[in-house]
Amino acid sequence: MLDEIKAKLKEKGFRLTPQRQAIISLVINPGPKLTAAEIWGLLRPKHPDMSLDTVYRNLTLLTELGVLIPIAGAGKDGTRYEPVTHSRHHHHIVCLKCGEAACIDTCPINPQFLATVQNQGYQLLRHNLELFGLCARCKPEDRCYV
Amino acid sequence: MLDEIKAKLKEKGFRLTPQRQAIISLVINPGPKLTAAEIWGLLRPKHPDMSLDTVYRNLTLLTELGVLIPIAGAGKDGTRYEPVTHSRHHHHIVCLKCGEAACIDTCPINPQFLATVQNQGYQLLRHNLELFGLCARCKPEDRCYV
DNA sequence: AGTTTAAATAGGAATGTTCTTATTTGGGGG
DNA sequence: CCCCCAAATAAGAACATTCCTATTTAAACT
């Protein structure tokens, strides 16, 4: 996994700085999905001079490289990043009450539809589907968002 | 249109303040989709004391009422809001180069899929699909985001 | 018209994220 | 081994958005 990422970086002309390596090795772990601020906090002991912007910059890069998936709108504390663990393309559902994000392992978008859009002149690069609702634990709450 | 919105507000116990009325009558116009800051700027002559937070608060409310659709990630200057003109549920495609957002008038999501998610314990309230790519004008550019 | 009360507001502080700029550095080539 | 330069960085300013709190106000009910 890590070697794959290093190869991908080299191939595209990106460097492997100590900061970048630290961020990558933290973020490719399975386990809780982290925010930029959390990553920064965890790395501070070993990299006391690392700026928060560096974390953001690298998370964006890793997203563009297809290594991470950003999960926006989950919880009040910002975007969380999930490693792409060889798994196929998928999406997420976010609970509007507790902020918990869960994976949905199928993409419900008609592939034919994507082809139609391409035929209309667009070059599609990616898409993002977010489902919002209330999870089983929070469902009793009845605030209506529609 | 305006009367419909007023009725919906009254029905749900929301008030009709001068600021809210001004925001609504500006935002339901067809034409360029506006950002919160732009709306604030346009209303400042008549409402010099209106706070930007009021604009955001009302845009959020109108979104929850189904009057507006937020289009995030289009351009560098923040979320733009589009009035729901009686039209059916739809989505957008955003050009990653010029930021232009276009409407896609069909929802390519399998309704059966949504039912499956509900059966798994979630109460779905809304969903958001954003397509990202390069529009016909910007297509020659070949920066790869995947 | 006067009272009441929850909703809405202004103002400012706080938060998450991106941008700017000057400086440093990884890593390829002489 | 040293030079070079584009890539990456730190630091802090800037930006979009949300939160907090004290004050005002729409509108329902006398």
mmCIF file of C-alpha atoms (C1' of nucleotides) in Angstrom:
data_model
loop_
_atom_site.group_PDB
_atom_site.id
_atom_site.type_symbol
_atom_site.label_atom_id
_atom_site.label_comp_id
_atom_site.label_asym_id
_atom_site.label_seq_id
_atom_site.Cartn_x
_atom_site.Cartn_y
_atom_site.Cartn_z
ATOM 1 C CA MET A 1 0.000 0.000 0.000
ATOM 2 C CA LEU A 2 2.612 2.505 1.115
ATOM 3 C CA ASP A 3 5.006 1.452 -1.641
ATOM 4 C CA GLU A 4 2.245 1.765 -4.188
ATOM 5 C CA ILE A 5 1.628 5.347 -3.097
ATOM 6 C CA LYS A 6 5.318 6.178 -3.181
ATOM 7 C CA ALA A 7 5.533 4.809 -6.714
ATOM 8 C CA LYS A 8 2.535 6.855 -7.770
ATOM 9 C CA LEU A 9 4.080 10.013 -6.311
ATOM 10 C CA LYS A 10 7.391 9.446 -8.054
ATOM 11 C CA GLU A 11 5.684 8.645 -11.329
ATOM 12 C CA LYS A 12 3.870 11.980 -11.309
ATOM 13 C CA GLY A 13 6.858 14.000 -10.168
ATOM 14 C CA PHE A 14 5.795 14.651 -6.589
ATOM 15 C CA ARG A 15 8.431 14.502 -3.884
ATOM 16 C CA LEU A 16 8.521 12.411 -0.756
ATOM 17 C CA THR A 17 9.148 14.822 2.084
ATOM 18 C CA PRO A 18 9.273 13.682 5.715
ATOM 19 C CA GLN A 19 6.046 15.547 6.411
ATOM 20 C CA ARG A 20 4.303 13.897 3.478
ATOM 21 C CA GLN A 21 5.527 10.472 4.515
ATOM 22 C CA ALA A 22 4.317 10.988 8.077
ATOM 23 C CA ILE A 23 0.876 12.069 6.870
ATOM 24 C CA ILE A 24 0.595 9.138 4.502
ATOM 25 C CA SER A 25 1.613 6.508 7.010
ATOM 26 C CA LEU A 26 -0.895 7.884 9.481
ATOM 27 C CA VAL A 27 -3.758 8.196 7.082
ATOM 28 C CA ILE A 28 -3.581 4.848 5.307
ATOM 29 C CA ASN A 29 -4.252 3.005 8.558
ATOM 30 C CA PRO A 30 -7.622 1.423 8.903
ATOM 31 C CA GLY A 31 -9.445 2.707 11.958
ATOM 32 C CA PRO A 32 -11.147 5.968 12.737
ATOM 33 C CA LYS A 33 -11.296 8.420 9.860
ATOM 34 C CA LEU A 34 -9.317 11.515 10.771
ATOM 35 C CA THR A 35 -9.745 15.223 10.189
ATOM 36 C CA ALA A 36 -6.901 17.483 9.104
ATOM 37 C CA ALA A 37 -6.708 18.995 12.572
ATOM 38 C CA GLU A 38 -6.546 15.576 14.202
ATOM 39 C CA ILE A 39 -3.747 14.483 11.890
ATOM 40 C CA TRP A 40 -1.879 17.670 12.671
ATOM 41 C CA GLY A 41 -2.294 17.096 16.390
ATOM 42 C CA LEU A 42 -1.111 13.488 16.186
ATOM 43 C CA LEU A 43 1.988 14.407 14.204
ATOM 44 C CA ARG A 44 2.951 17.437 16.274
ATOM 45 C CA PRO A 45 5.143 15.521 18.741
ATOM 46 C CA LYS A 46 7.417 14.266 15.949
ATOM 47 C CA HIS A 47 6.980 17.259 13.631
ATOM 48 C CA PRO A 48 6.514 20.285 15.855
ATOM 49 C CA ASP A 49 7.020 22.747 13.006
ATOM 50 C CA MET A 50 4.575 21.209 10.560
ATOM 51 C CA SER A 51 1.911 23.662 9.497
ATOM 52 C CA LEU A 52 -1.743 22.769 9.295
ATOM 53 C CA ASP A 53 -1.694 23.942 5.697
ATOM 54 C CA THR A 54 0.773 21.193 4.885
ATOM 55 C CA VAL A 55 -1.713 18.646 6.159
ATOM 56 C CA TYR A 56 -4.474 20.116 4.031
ATOM 57 C CA ARG A 57 -2.249 20.344 0.981
ATOM 58 C CA ASN A 58 -1.241 16.723 1.267
ATOM 59 C CA LEU A 59 -4.748 15.482 1.946
ATOM 60 C CA THR A 60 -5.885 17.255 -1.224
ATOM 61 C CA LEU A 61 -3.023 15.751 -3.188
ATOM 62 C CA LEU A 62 -3.730 12.266 -1.887
ATOM 63 C CA THR A 63 -7.367 12.715 -2.793
ATOM 64 C CA GLU A 64 -6.464 13.707 -6.338
ATOM 65 C CA LEU A 65 -4.177 10.680 -6.542
ATOM 66 C CA GLY A 66 -7.088 8.464 -5.586
ATOM 67 C CA VAL A 67 -5.547 7.416 -2.281
ATOM 68 C CA LEU A 68 -8.109 9.096 -0.037
ATOM 69 C CA ILE A 69 -11.805 9.872 -0.142
ATOM 70 C CA PRO A 70 -12.985 13.035 1.602
ATOM 71 C CA ILE A 71 -16.177 12.677 3.604
ATOM 72 C CA ALA A 72 -17.601 16.162 3.959
ATOM 73 C CA GLY A 73 -20.427 17.287 6.170
ATOM 74 C CA ALA A 74 -19.976 14.507 8.688
ATOM 75 C CA GLY A 75 -20.041 15.943 12.167
ATOM 76 C CA LYS A 76 -19.205 19.452 13.202
ATOM 77 C CA ASP A 77 -15.462 19.078 13.151
ATOM 78 C CA GLY A 78 -14.733 19.156 9.456
ATOM 79 C CA THR A 79 -14.004 16.811 6.597
ATOM 80 C CA ARG A 80 -12.746 13.346 7.418
ATOM 81 C CA TYR A 81 -10.549 11.298 5.108
ATOM 82 C CA GLU A 82 -10.879 7.627 4.388
ATOM 83 C CA PRO A 83 -8.208 5.509 2.697
ATOM 84 C CA VAL A 84 -9.217 3.739 -0.485
ATOM 85 C CA THR A 85 -8.378 0.171 0.488
ATOM 86 C CA HIS A 86 -8.321 -1.409 -2.922
ATOM 87 C CA SER A 87 -12.101 -1.405 -2.600
ATOM 88 C CA ARG A 88 -14.297 -0.324 -5.430
ATOM 89 C CA HIS A 89 -15.885 3.063 -5.902
ATOM 90 C CA HIS A 90 -18.539 3.744 -3.274
ATOM 91 C CA HIS A 91 -20.385 6.470 -1.408
ATOM 92 C CA HIS A 92 -21.489 7.470 2.064
ATOM 93 C CA ILE A 93 -24.517 8.239 4.127
ATOM 94 C CA VAL A 94 -24.244 10.860 6.823
ATOM 95 C CA CYS A 95 -26.561 11.114 9.811
ATOM 96 C CA LEU A 96 -27.731 14.696 10.154
ATOM 97 C CA LYS A 97 -28.092 14.349 13.900
ATOM 98 C CA CYS A 98 -24.995 12.564 15.199
ATOM 99 C CA GLY A 99 -22.768 13.107 12.185
ATOM 100 C CA GLU A 100 -21.814 9.450 11.866
ATOM 101 C CA ALA A 101 -20.805 8.494 8.328
ATOM 102 C CA ALA A 102 -21.289 4.994 6.991
ATOM 103 C CA CYS A 103 -20.130 3.441 3.765
ATOM 104 C CA ILE A 104 -22.495 2.342 1.070
ATOM 105 C CA ASP A 105 -20.745 -0.223 -0.995
ATOM 106 C CA THR A 106 -22.612 0.123 -4.229
ATOM 107 C CA CYS A 107 -22.829 3.078 -6.576
ATOM 108 C CA PRO A 108 -26.480 3.457 -7.550
ATOM 109 C CA ILE A 109 -25.777 5.651 -10.531
ATOM 110 C CA ASN A 110 -26.801 4.347 -13.891
ATOM 111 C CA PRO A 111 -23.594 4.026 -15.962
ATOM 112 C CA GLN A 112 -25.589 4.795 -19.066
ATOM 113 C CA PHE A 113 -26.401 8.169 -17.547
ATOM 114 C CA LEU A 114 -22.708 8.988 -17.189
ATOM 115 C CA ALA A 115 -22.176 8.120 -20.834
ATOM 116 C CA THR A 116 -25.002 10.446 -21.824
ATOM 117 C CA VAL A 117 -23.428 13.328 -19.962
ATOM 118 C CA GLN A 118 -20.095 12.695 -21.676
ATOM 119 C CA ASN A 119 -21.861 12.758 -25.008
ATOM 120 C CA GLN A 120 -23.197 16.207 -24.169
ATOM 121 C CA GLY A 121 -19.661 17.595 -24.251
ATOM 122 C CA TYR A 122 -18.425 17.068 -20.717
ATOM 123 C CA GLN A 123 -15.370 15.111 -19.788
ATOM 124 C CA LEU A 124 -16.358 13.518 -16.505
ATOM 125 C CA LEU A 125 -13.565 13.121 -13.965
ATOM 126 C CA ARG A 126 -15.354 12.081 -10.821
ATOM 127 C CA HIS A 127 -18.605 12.278 -8.990
ATOM 128 C CA ASN A 128 -19.721 12.555 -5.454
ATOM 129 C CA LEU A 129 -22.925 11.238 -3.954
ATOM 130 C CA GLU A 130 -23.876 12.003 -0.393
ATOM 131 C CA LEU A 131 -26.965 10.674 1.261
ATOM 132 C CA PHE A 132 -28.294 12.526 4.272
ATOM 133 C CA GLY A 133 -30.731 11.227 6.812
ATOM 134 C CA LEU A 134 -31.090 9.876 10.294
ATOM 135 C CA CYS A 135 -29.353 6.723 11.405
ATOM 136 C CA ALA A 136 -31.184 3.987 13.280
ATOM 137 C CA ARG A 137 -30.054 5.339 16.646
ATOM 138 C CA CYS A 138 -31.143 8.915 15.926
ATOM 139 C CA LYS A 139 -34.308 8.186 13.995
ATOM 140 C CA PRO A 140 -36.805 9.021 16.804
ATOM 141 C CA GLU A 141 -35.860 12.671 16.390
ATOM 142 C CA ASP A 142 -38.377 14.192 14.005
ATOM 143 C CA ARG A 143 -36.981 17.493 12.847
ATOM 144 C CA CYS A 144 -37.871 17.684 9.182
ATOM 145 C CA TYR A 145 -35.270 18.909 6.761
ATOM 146 C CA VAL A 146 -37.491 18.763 3.728
ATOM 147 C CA MET B 1 -43.977 31.726 -6.185
ATOM 148 C CA LEU B 2 -43.415 34.369 -3.536
ATOM 149 C CA ASP B 3 -46.876 33.804 -2.071
ATOM 150 C CA GLU B 4 -46.238 30.083 -1.984
ATOM 151 C CA ILE B 5 -43.086 30.634 0.027
ATOM 152 C CA LYS B 6 -44.837 33.021 2.403
ATOM 153 C CA ALA B 7 -47.538 30.433 2.981
ATOM 154 C CA LYS B 8 -44.955 27.749 3.645
ATOM 155 C CA LEU B 9 -43.186 29.967 6.166
ATOM 156 C CA LYS B 10 -46.408 30.790 8.006
ATOM 157 C CA GLU B 11 -47.477 27.169 8.030
ATOM 158 C CA LYS B 12 -44.265 26.136 9.756
ATOM 159 C CA GLY B 13 -44.245 29.026 12.218
ATOM 160 C CA PHE B 14 -41.437 31.055 10.672
ATOM 161 C CA ARG B 15 -41.793 34.834 10.611
ATOM 162 C CA LEU B 16 -41.635 37.152 7.654
ATOM 163 C CA THR B 17 -39.108 39.800 8.569
ATOM 164 C CA PRO B 18 -38.156 42.612 6.167
ATOM 165 C CA GLN B 19 -34.678 41.123 5.822
ATOM 166 C CA ARG B 20 -36.086 37.705 5.026
ATOM 167 C CA GLN B 21 -38.499 39.154 2.490
ATOM 168 C CA ALA B 22 -35.705 41.062 0.782
ATOM 169 C CA ILE B 23 -33.531 37.964 0.571
ATOM 170 C CA ILE B 24 -36.369 35.865 -0.796
ATOM 171 C CA SER B 25 -37.419 38.329 -3.470
ATOM 172 C CA LEU B 26 -33.834 38.619 -4.619
ATOM 173 C CA VAL B 27 -33.076 34.940 -4.645
ATOM 174 C CA ILE B 28 -36.161 33.592 -6.394
ATOM 175 C CA ASN B 29 -35.337 35.538 -9.549
ATOM 176 C CA PRO B 30 -34.112 33.556 -12.463
ATOM 177 C CA GLY B 31 -30.726 34.740 -13.638
ATOM 178 C CA PRO B 32 -27.280 34.338 -12.207
ATOM 179 C CA LYS B 33 -27.059 32.162 -9.130
ATOM 180 C CA LEU B 34 -25.830 34.244 -6.227
ATOM 181 C CA THR B 35 -23.525 33.660 -3.289
ATOM 182 C CA ALA B 36 -24.325 34.781 0.246
ATOM 183 C CA ALA B 37 -21.798 37.584 0.003
ATOM 184 C CA GLU B 38 -23.254 38.798 -3.289
ATOM 185 C CA ILE B 39 -26.766 38.845 -1.869
ATOM 186 C CA TRP B 40 -25.494 40.753 1.127
ATOM 187 C CA GLY B 41 -23.794 43.295 -1.127
ATOM 188 C CA LEU B 42 -26.872 43.761 -3.291
ATOM 189 C CA LEU B 43 -29.136 44.334 -0.301
ATOM 190 C CA ARG B 44 -26.808 46.627 1.598
ATOM 191 C CA PRO B 45 -28.122 49.878 0.040
ATOM 192 C CA LYS B 46 -31.649 49.207 1.319
ATOM 193 C CA HIS B 47 -30.639 47.276 4.450
ATOM 194 C CA PRO B 48 -27.357 48.762 5.602
ATOM 195 C CA ASP B 49 -27.502 47.038 8.975
ATOM 196 C CA MET B 50 -28.180 43.528 7.751
ATOM 197 C CA SER B 51 -25.561 41.077 8.908
ATOM 198 C CA LEU B 52 -24.018 38.493 6.646
ATOM 199 C CA ASP B 53 -25.053 35.857 9.142
ATOM 200 C CA THR B 54 -28.678 36.736 8.464
ATOM 201 C CA VAL B 55 -28.172 35.981 4.803
ATOM 202 C CA TYR B 56 -26.605 32.625 5.608
ATOM 203 C CA ARG B 57 -29.296 31.790 8.142
ATOM 204 C CA ASN B 58 -32.050 32.504 5.656
ATOM 205 C CA LEU B 59 -30.380 30.689 2.798
ATOM 206 C CA THR B 60 -30.125 27.630 5.017
ATOM 207 C CA LEU B 61 -33.766 27.933 6.009
ATOM 208 C CA LEU B 62 -34.899 28.321 2.422
ATOM 209 C CA THR B 63 -32.858 25.298 1.489
ATOM 210 C CA GLU B 64 -34.506 23.253 4.219
ATOM 211 C CA LEU B 65 -37.886 24.445 3.001
ATOM 212 C CA GLY B 66 -37.064 23.200 -0.466
ATOM 213 C CA VAL B 67 -37.052 26.652 -2.013
ATOM 214 C CA LEU B 68 -33.358 26.756 -2.854
ATOM 215 C CA ILE B 69 -30.708 24.303 -3.910
ATOM 216 C CA PRO B 70 -27.140 24.960 -2.774
ATOM 217 C CA ILE B 71 -24.489 24.397 -5.403
ATOM 218 C CA ALA B 72 -21.245 23.864 -3.525
ATOM 219 C CA GLY B 73 -17.796 23.715 -4.983
ATOM 220 C CA ALA B 74 -18.609 25.841 -8.019
ATOM 221 C CA GLY B 75 -15.957 28.481 -8.418
ATOM 222 C CA LYS B 76 -13.736 29.876 -5.721
ATOM 223 C CA ASP B 77 -16.203 32.302 -4.206
ATOM 224 C CA GLY B 78 -18.401 30.001 -2.199
ATOM 225 C CA THR B 79 -21.711 28.223 -2.464
ATOM 226 C CA ARG B 80 -24.265 29.532 -4.939
ATOM 227 C CA TYR B 81 -28.000 29.136 -4.502
ATOM 228 C CA GLU B 82 -30.477 28.252 -7.177
ATOM 229 C CA PRO B 83 -34.250 28.632 -6.855
ATOM 230 C CA VAL B 84 -36.308 25.490 -7.292
ATOM 231 C CA THR B 85 -38.606 26.656 -10.069
ATOM 232 C CA HIS B 86 -41.338 24.091 -9.749
ATOM 233 C CA SER B 87 -38.949 21.835 -11.578
ATOM 234 C CA ARG B 88 -38.330 18.342 -10.415
ATOM 235 C CA HIS B 89 -35.442 17.102 -8.347
ATOM 236 C CA HIS B 90 -32.186 17.354 -10.256
ATOM 237 C CA HIS B 91 -28.413 17.669 -9.900
ATOM 238 C CA HIS B 92 -25.453 19.586 -11.224
ATOM 239 C CA ILE B 93 -22.206 19.208 -13.020
ATOM 240 C CA VAL B 94 -19.359 21.509 -12.126
ATOM 241 C CA CYS B 95 -16.421 22.278 -14.385
ATOM 242 C CA LEU B 96 -13.218 21.899 -12.404
ATOM 243 C CA LYS B 97 -11.444 24.476 -14.546
ATOM 244 C CA CYS B 98 -13.828 27.422 -14.993
ATOM 245 C CA GLY B 99 -16.203 26.630 -12.137
ATOM 246 C CA GLU B 100 -19.302 26.882 -14.295
ATOM 247 C CA ALA B 101 -22.210 24.815 -12.947
ATOM 248 C CA ALA B 102 -24.845 23.365 -15.224
ATOM 249 C CA CYS B 103 -28.081 21.631 -14.395
ATOM 250 C CA ILE B 104 -28.698 18.002 -15.143
ATOM 251 C CA ASP B 105 -32.392 17.493 -15.339
ATOM 252 C CA THR B 106 -32.602 13.861 -14.441
ATOM 253 C CA CYS B 107 -31.676 12.071 -11.251
ATOM 254 C CA PRO B 108 -29.746 8.964 -12.268
ATOM 255 C CA ILE B 109 -30.155 7.255 -8.916
ATOM 256 C CA ASN B 110 -31.999 4.008 -8.865
ATOM 257 C CA PRO B 111 -35.087 4.527 -6.621
ATOM 258 C CA GLN B 112 -34.874 0.912 -5.584
ATOM 259 C CA PHE B 113 -31.470 1.669 -4.123
ATOM 260 C CA LEU B 114 -32.916 4.397 -1.912
ATOM 261 C CA ALA B 115 -35.537 1.960 -0.659
ATOM 262 C CA THR B 116 -32.825 -0.551 0.203
ATOM 263 C CA VAL B 117 -30.970 2.002 2.282
ATOM 264 C CA GLN B 118 -34.156 2.889 4.161
ATOM 265 C CA ASN B 119 -34.683 -0.800 4.898
ATOM 266 C CA GLN B 120 -31.228 -0.909 6.465
ATOM 267 C CA GLY B 121 -32.437 1.418 9.223
ATOM 268 C CA TYR B 122 -31.813 4.856 7.814
ATOM 269 C CA GLN B 123 -34.459 7.490 7.348
ATOM 270 C CA LEU B 124 -33.336 9.256 4.199
ATOM 271 C CA LEU B 125 -34.020 12.968 4.069
ATOM 272 C CA ARG B 126 -32.170 14.134 1.010
ATOM 273 C CA HIS B 127 -29.258 13.382 -1.220
ATOM 274 C CA ASN B 128 -26.762 15.324 -3.173
ATOM 275 C CA LEU B 129 -25.022 14.299 -6.348
ATOM 276 C CA GLU B 130 -22.301 16.395 -7.873
ATOM 277 C CA LEU B 131 -20.540 15.538 -11.083
ATOM 278 C CA PHE B 132 -17.116 17.004 -11.673
ATOM 279 C CA GLY B 133 -15.329 17.269 -14.946
ATOM 280 C CA LEU B 134 -14.352 19.607 -17.718
ATOM 281 C CA CYS B 135 -16.932 21.470 -19.767
ATOM 282 C CA ALA B 136 -16.769 21.582 -23.546
ATOM 283 C CA ARG B 137 -14.937 24.916 -23.517
ATOM 284 C CA CYS B 138 -12.301 23.796 -21.024
ATOM 285 C CA LYS B 139 -11.826 20.227 -22.222
ATOM 286 C CA PRO B 140 -8.485 20.747 -24.042
ATOM 287 C CA GLU B 141 -6.822 21.192 -20.661
ATOM 288 C CA ASP B 142 -5.445 17.831 -19.638
ATOM 289 C CA ARG B 143 -4.645 18.033 -15.928
ATOM 290 C CA CYS B 144 -5.689 14.702 -14.512
ATOM 291 C CA TYR B 145 -7.562 14.686 -11.225
ATOM 292 C CA VAL B 146 -7.883 10.937 -11.008
ATOM 293 C "C1'" DA C 1 -53.631 49.473 21.243
ATOM 294 C "C1'" DG C 2 -50.855 46.682 24.865
ATOM 295 C "C1'" DT C 3 -48.682 42.326 26.414
ATOM 296 C "C1'" DT C 4 -46.203 38.403 25.659
ATOM 297 C "C1'" DT C 5 -43.023 35.128 23.771
ATOM 298 C "C1'" DA C 6 -40.520 32.558 20.726
ATOM 299 C "C1'" DA C 7 -38.211 33.709 16.466
ATOM 300 C "C1'" DA C 8 -34.985 36.591 14.301
ATOM 301 C "C1'" DT C 9 -31.468 39.820 14.271
ATOM 302 C "C1'" DA C 10 -26.711 42.438 14.566
ATOM 303 C "C1'" DG C 11 -22.315 42.136 15.853
ATOM 304 C "C1'" DG C 12 -18.481 39.938 16.728
ATOM 305 C "C1'" DA C 13 -15.803 35.834 17.820
ATOM 306 C "C1'" DA C 14 -14.629 31.287 16.317
ATOM 307 C "C1'" DT C 15 -13.948 27.490 13.019
ATOM 308 C "C1'" DG C 16 -12.509 25.020 8.951
ATOM 309 C "C1'" DT C 17 -10.102 25.710 4.834
ATOM 310 C "C1'" DT C 18 -7.462 28.070 1.251
ATOM 311 C "C1'" DC C 19 -4.310 31.493 -0.393
ATOM 312 C "C1'" DT C 20 0.095 34.288 -0.502
ATOM 313 C "C1'" DT C 21 4.765 34.896 -0.016
ATOM 314 C "C1'" DA C 22 9.223 34.217 1.188
ATOM 315 C "C1'" DT C 23 12.177 30.353 2.385
ATOM 316 C "C1'" DT C 24 13.736 25.632 2.318
ATOM 317 C "C1'" DT C 25 14.654 21.210 0.217
ATOM 318 C "C1'" DG C 26 14.307 16.644 -2.466
ATOM 319 C "C1'" DG C 27 16.466 14.611 -5.824
ATOM 320 C "C1'" DG C 28 18.133 14.686 -10.683
ATOM 321 C "C1'" DG C 29 22.281 16.188 -13.544
ATOM 322 C "C1'" DG C 30 26.844 18.016 -14.111
ATOM 323 C "C1'" DC D 1 30.014 15.902 -4.193
ATOM 324 C "C1'" DC D 2 27.963 20.212 -5.420
ATOM 325 C "C1'" DC D 3 24.488 22.903 -8.139
ATOM 326 C "C1'" DC D 4 20.234 23.756 -9.494
ATOM 327 C "C1'" DC D 5 15.274 24.400 -9.638
ATOM 328 C "C1'" DA D 6 10.697 23.073 -9.334
ATOM 329 C "C1'" DA D 7 8.195 21.259 -5.555
ATOM 330 C "C1'" DA D 8 7.165 21.719 -0.869
ATOM 331 C "C1'" DT D 9 7.138 24.059 3.245
ATOM 332 C "C1'" DA D 10 6.009 27.419 7.462
ATOM 333 C "C1'" DA D 11 3.755 31.272 8.840
ATOM 334 C "C1'" DG D 12 0.264 34.021 8.823
ATOM 335 C "C1'" DA D 13 -3.393 36.544 6.283
ATOM 336 C "C1'" DA D 14 -7.673 35.867 4.007
ATOM 337 C "C1'" DC D 15 -11.937 33.674 3.050
ATOM 338 C "C1'" DA D 16 -16.423 31.263 3.609
ATOM 339 C "C1'" DT D 17 -19.298 29.807 7.028
ATOM 340 C "C1'" DT D 18 -21.071 28.950 11.673
ATOM 341 C "C1'" DC D 19 -21.631 29.895 16.461
ATOM 342 C "C1'" DC D 20 -22.639 32.836 20.559
ATOM 343 C "C1'" DT D 21 -25.015 36.309 23.080
ATOM 344 C "C1'" DA D 22 -27.537 40.132 24.096
ATOM 345 C "C1'" DT D 23 -31.159 42.772 21.897
ATOM 346 C "C1'" DT D 24 -35.063 43.501 18.943
ATOM 347 C "C1'" DT D 25 -39.375 42.268 16.831
ATOM 348 C "C1'" DA D 26 -43.356 39.679 14.301
ATOM 349 C "C1'" DA D 27 -47.447 38.208 15.251
ATOM 350 C "C1'" DA D 28 -50.744 35.733 18.180
ATOM 351 C "C1'" DC D 29 -53.705 36.817 22.016
ATOM 352 C "C1'" DT D 30 -55.826 39.804 25.011
#
